[in-house]
XYZ file of C-alpha atoms in Angstrom:
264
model
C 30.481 -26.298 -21.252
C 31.977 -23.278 -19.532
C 29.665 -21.975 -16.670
C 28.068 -18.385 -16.938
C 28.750 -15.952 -14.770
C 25.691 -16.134 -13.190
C 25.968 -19.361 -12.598
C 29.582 -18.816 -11.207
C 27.823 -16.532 -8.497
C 25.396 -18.404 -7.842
C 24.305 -18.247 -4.080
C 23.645 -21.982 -2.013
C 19.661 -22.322 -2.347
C 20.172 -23.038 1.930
C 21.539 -19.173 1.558
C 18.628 -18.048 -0.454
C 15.883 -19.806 1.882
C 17.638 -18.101 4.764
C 17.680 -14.547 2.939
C 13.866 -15.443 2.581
C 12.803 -16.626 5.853
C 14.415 -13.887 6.957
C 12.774 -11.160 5.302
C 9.047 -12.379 6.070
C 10.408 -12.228 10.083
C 9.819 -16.171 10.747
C 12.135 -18.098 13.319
C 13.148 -21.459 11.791
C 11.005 -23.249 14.668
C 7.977 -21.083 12.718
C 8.505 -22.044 9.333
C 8.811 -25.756 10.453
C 6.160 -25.788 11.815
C 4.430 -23.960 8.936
C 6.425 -26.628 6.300
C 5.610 -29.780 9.310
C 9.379 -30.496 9.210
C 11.888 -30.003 12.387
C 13.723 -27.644 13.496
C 16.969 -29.203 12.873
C 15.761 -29.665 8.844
C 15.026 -26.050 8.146
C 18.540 -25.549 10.027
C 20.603 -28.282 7.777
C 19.329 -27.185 4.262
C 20.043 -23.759 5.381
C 23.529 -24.520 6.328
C 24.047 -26.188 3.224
C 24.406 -29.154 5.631
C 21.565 -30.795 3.984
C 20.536 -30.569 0.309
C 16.563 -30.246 -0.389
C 15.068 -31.975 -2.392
C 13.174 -30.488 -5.420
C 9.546 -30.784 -3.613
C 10.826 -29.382 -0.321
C 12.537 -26.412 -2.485
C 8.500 -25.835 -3.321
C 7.003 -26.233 0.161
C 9.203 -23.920 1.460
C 8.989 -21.532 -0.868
C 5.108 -21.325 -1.337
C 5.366 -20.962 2.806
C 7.682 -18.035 2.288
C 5.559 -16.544 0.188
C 8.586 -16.178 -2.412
C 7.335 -14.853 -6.138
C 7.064 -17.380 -8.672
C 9.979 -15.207 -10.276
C 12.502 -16.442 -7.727
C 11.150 -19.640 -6.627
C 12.539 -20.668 -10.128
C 15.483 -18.747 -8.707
C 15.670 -20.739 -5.506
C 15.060 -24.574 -7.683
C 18.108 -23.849 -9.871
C 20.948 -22.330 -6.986
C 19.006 -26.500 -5.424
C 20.590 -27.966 -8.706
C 16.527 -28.120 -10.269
C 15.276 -26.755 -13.181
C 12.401 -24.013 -13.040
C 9.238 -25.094 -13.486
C 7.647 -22.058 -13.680
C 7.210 -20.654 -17.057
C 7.695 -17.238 -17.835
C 5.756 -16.276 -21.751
C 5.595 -13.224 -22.887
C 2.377 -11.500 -23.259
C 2.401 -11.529 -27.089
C 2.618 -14.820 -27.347
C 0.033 -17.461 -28.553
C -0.095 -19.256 -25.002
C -1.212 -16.150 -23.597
C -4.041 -15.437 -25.740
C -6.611 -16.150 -23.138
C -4.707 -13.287 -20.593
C -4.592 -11.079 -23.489
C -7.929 -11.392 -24.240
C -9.164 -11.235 -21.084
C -7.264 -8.389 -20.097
C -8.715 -6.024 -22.760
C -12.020 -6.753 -22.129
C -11.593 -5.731 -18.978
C -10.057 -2.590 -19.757
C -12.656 -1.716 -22.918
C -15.508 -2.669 -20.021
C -14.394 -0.111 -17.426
C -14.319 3.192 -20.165
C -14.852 5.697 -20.090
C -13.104 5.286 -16.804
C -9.300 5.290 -16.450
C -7.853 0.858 -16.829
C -4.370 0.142 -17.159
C -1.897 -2.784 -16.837
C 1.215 -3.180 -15.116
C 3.804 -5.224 -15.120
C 6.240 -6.256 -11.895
C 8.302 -3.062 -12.357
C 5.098 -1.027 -12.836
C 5.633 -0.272 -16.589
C 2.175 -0.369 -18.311
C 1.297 -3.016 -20.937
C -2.007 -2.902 -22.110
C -4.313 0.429 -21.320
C -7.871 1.715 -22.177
C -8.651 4.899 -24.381
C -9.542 6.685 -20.599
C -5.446 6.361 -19.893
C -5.301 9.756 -22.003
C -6.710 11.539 -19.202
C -3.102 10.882 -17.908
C -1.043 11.231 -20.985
C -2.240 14.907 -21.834
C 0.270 17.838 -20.869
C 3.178 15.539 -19.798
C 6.893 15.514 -21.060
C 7.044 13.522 -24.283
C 9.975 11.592 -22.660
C 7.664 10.387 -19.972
C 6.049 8.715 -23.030
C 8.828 6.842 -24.406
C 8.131 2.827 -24.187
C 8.502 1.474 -21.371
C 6.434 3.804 -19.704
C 6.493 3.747 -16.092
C 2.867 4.184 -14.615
C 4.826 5.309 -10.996
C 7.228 7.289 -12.711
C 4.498 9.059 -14.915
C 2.284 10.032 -12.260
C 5.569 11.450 -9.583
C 7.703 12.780 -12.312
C 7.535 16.634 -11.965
C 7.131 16.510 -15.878
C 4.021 14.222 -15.555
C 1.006 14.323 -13.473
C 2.556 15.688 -10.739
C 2.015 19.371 -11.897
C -1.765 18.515 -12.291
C -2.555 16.465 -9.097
C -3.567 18.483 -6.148
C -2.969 16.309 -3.359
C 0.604 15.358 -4.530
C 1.995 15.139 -1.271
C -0.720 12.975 -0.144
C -0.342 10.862 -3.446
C 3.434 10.418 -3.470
C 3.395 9.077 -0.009
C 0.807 6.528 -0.313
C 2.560 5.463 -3.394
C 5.978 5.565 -1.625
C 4.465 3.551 1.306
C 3.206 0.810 -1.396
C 6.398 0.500 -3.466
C 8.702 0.097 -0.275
C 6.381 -2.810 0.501
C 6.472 -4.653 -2.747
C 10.148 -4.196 -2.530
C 10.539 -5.800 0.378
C 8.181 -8.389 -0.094
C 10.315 -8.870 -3.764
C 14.211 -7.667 -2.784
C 13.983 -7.003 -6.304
C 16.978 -4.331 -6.780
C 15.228 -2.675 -9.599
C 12.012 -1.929 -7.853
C 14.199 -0.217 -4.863
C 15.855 1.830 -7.972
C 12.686 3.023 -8.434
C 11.822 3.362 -5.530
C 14.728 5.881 -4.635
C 14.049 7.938 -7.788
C 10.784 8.436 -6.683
C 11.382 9.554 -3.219
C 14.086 12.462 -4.604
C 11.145 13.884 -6.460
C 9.761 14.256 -2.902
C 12.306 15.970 -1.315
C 10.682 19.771 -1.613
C 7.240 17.898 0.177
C 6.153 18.992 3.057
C 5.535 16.429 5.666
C 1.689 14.897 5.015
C -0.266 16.058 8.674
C -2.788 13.970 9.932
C -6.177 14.569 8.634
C -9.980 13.786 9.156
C -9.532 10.015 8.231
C -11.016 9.233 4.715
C -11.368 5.387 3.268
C -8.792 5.803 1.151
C -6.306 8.706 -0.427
C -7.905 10.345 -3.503
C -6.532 11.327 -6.833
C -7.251 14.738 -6.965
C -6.640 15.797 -10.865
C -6.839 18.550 -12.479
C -7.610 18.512 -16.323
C -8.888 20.945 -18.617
C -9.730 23.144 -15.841
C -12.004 20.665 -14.024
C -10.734 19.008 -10.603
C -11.542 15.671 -10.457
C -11.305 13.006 -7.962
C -10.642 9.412 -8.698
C -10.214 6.319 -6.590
C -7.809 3.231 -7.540
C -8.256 0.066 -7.736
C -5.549 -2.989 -7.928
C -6.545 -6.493 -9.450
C -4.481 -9.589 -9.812
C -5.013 -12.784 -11.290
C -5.643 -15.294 -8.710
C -3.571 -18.515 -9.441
C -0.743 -17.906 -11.879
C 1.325 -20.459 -13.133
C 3.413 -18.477 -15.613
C 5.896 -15.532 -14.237
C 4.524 -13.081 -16.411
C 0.943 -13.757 -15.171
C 1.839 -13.554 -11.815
C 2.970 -10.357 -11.755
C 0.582 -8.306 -13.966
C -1.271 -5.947 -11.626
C -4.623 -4.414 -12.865
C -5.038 -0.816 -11.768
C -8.890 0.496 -13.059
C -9.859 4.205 -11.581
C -12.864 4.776 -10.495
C -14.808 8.418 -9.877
C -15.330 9.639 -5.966
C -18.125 11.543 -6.808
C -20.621 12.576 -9.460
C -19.104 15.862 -10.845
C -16.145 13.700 -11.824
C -18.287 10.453 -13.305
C -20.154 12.955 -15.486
C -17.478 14.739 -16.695
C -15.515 11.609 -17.537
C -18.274 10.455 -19.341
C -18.768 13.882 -21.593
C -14.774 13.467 -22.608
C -16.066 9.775 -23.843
């Protein structure tokens, strides 16, 4: 059988490991130590010198921290196959994360619940997400929707959110860190579309410090603030699992938890 392309391209899993070791700043001496194998082991299978075997494919991977996504990556550029599954959320083995998820979200109304997936399109979603869906462009609607992209957009929530500067950045902060922590190329896409929506900004100036930046939102007239929350499951096996974020919103202050409850 012909290879695929991607299988043509396919970089050495020593490569990979390297790209990986790399990117979390760790000497090889450091991740031997982490992995209790020498110096000169971590050096071979990077090389390509020496060829890891399926279980040291793992260890070093769960030391790197790598995303269950590409540690089925890294077993198949080893000559492995995956062992991770990756289900989609309709399906009947996920019943339990499906149900479980929108109890969750029905729990936390009338406050704001939503759920995300790795690229930060939003799968599942209480009734309290049409606090956020009111007054934006209908394109902004359009399945996938993008939770980041519907909140920065200029036709979204943007308009409506008082602290935007404030907002954007804290958001922009977070997404450059899951993109380096991922080197997934279509989370920096996003990530660069986002920051051209903040190129009329002006620069965020130190303030008194608070606990955290709030949503400032203006709807119907009323300004309300909201603080966010993010959730993940704690020991995925599956891809999908292990990359659904939970993001509930909570009210800063009374004026706001009364009001959300009157729109209830």
């Amino acid at each position: 059988m012909a290879a695929t392309i991607e299988e043509t391209f396919q970089r050495p899993v020593g490569e990979l490991l390297r790209g990986w070791r790399e990117r979390r700043r760790l000497s090889q001496l450091e991740l031997a130590n982490r992995v209790e194998v020498s110096t000169r082991h971590v050096s071979f299978v990077e090389t390509g010198r020496s060829k890891p075997s399926r279980e040291m494919v793992l260890r070093l991977a769960e030391h790197l921290d790598v995303p269950l996504r590409d540690r089925n990556q890294l077993l198949l550029a080893g000559g492995y196959a995956p062992i991770y599954t990756e289900s989609s959320l309709h399906s009947p083995a996920m019943l339990a994360i499906r149900t479980t998820l929108r109890r969750l979200l029905k729990a936390h109304e009338p406050y704001p619940a939503l759920v995300v997936d790795r690229w930060w399109n939003i799968v599942e979603a209480n009734a309290g997400i049409q606090l956020f869906t009111t007054d934006v462009d209908e394109k902004l609607l359009q399945a996938p929707v993008n939770a980041l992209r519907l909140t920065l957009h200029p036709d979204g929530l943007a308009r409506r959110i008082g602290n935007i500067a404030e907002v954007r950045a804290a958001a922009l902060a977070s997404l450059q860190r899951q993109v380096a922590s991922t080197a997934d190329p279509d989370l920096q896409d996003l990530y660069d579309e986002l920051r051209e929506y903040a190129a009329d900004d002006r620069p965020v100036k130190p303030t008194a410090p608070e606990v955290v930046v709030p949503f400032r939102l203006v709807h119907n007239g009323h300004e309300l603030s909201l603080l966010t929350m993010i959730a993940t499951f704690g020991t995925p096996l599956d891809v999908t699992v292990s990359e659904l974020m939970i993001e509930s919103f909570y009210p800063a202050d009374d004026q706001t938890a009364e009001y959300l409850r009157t729109l209830a």
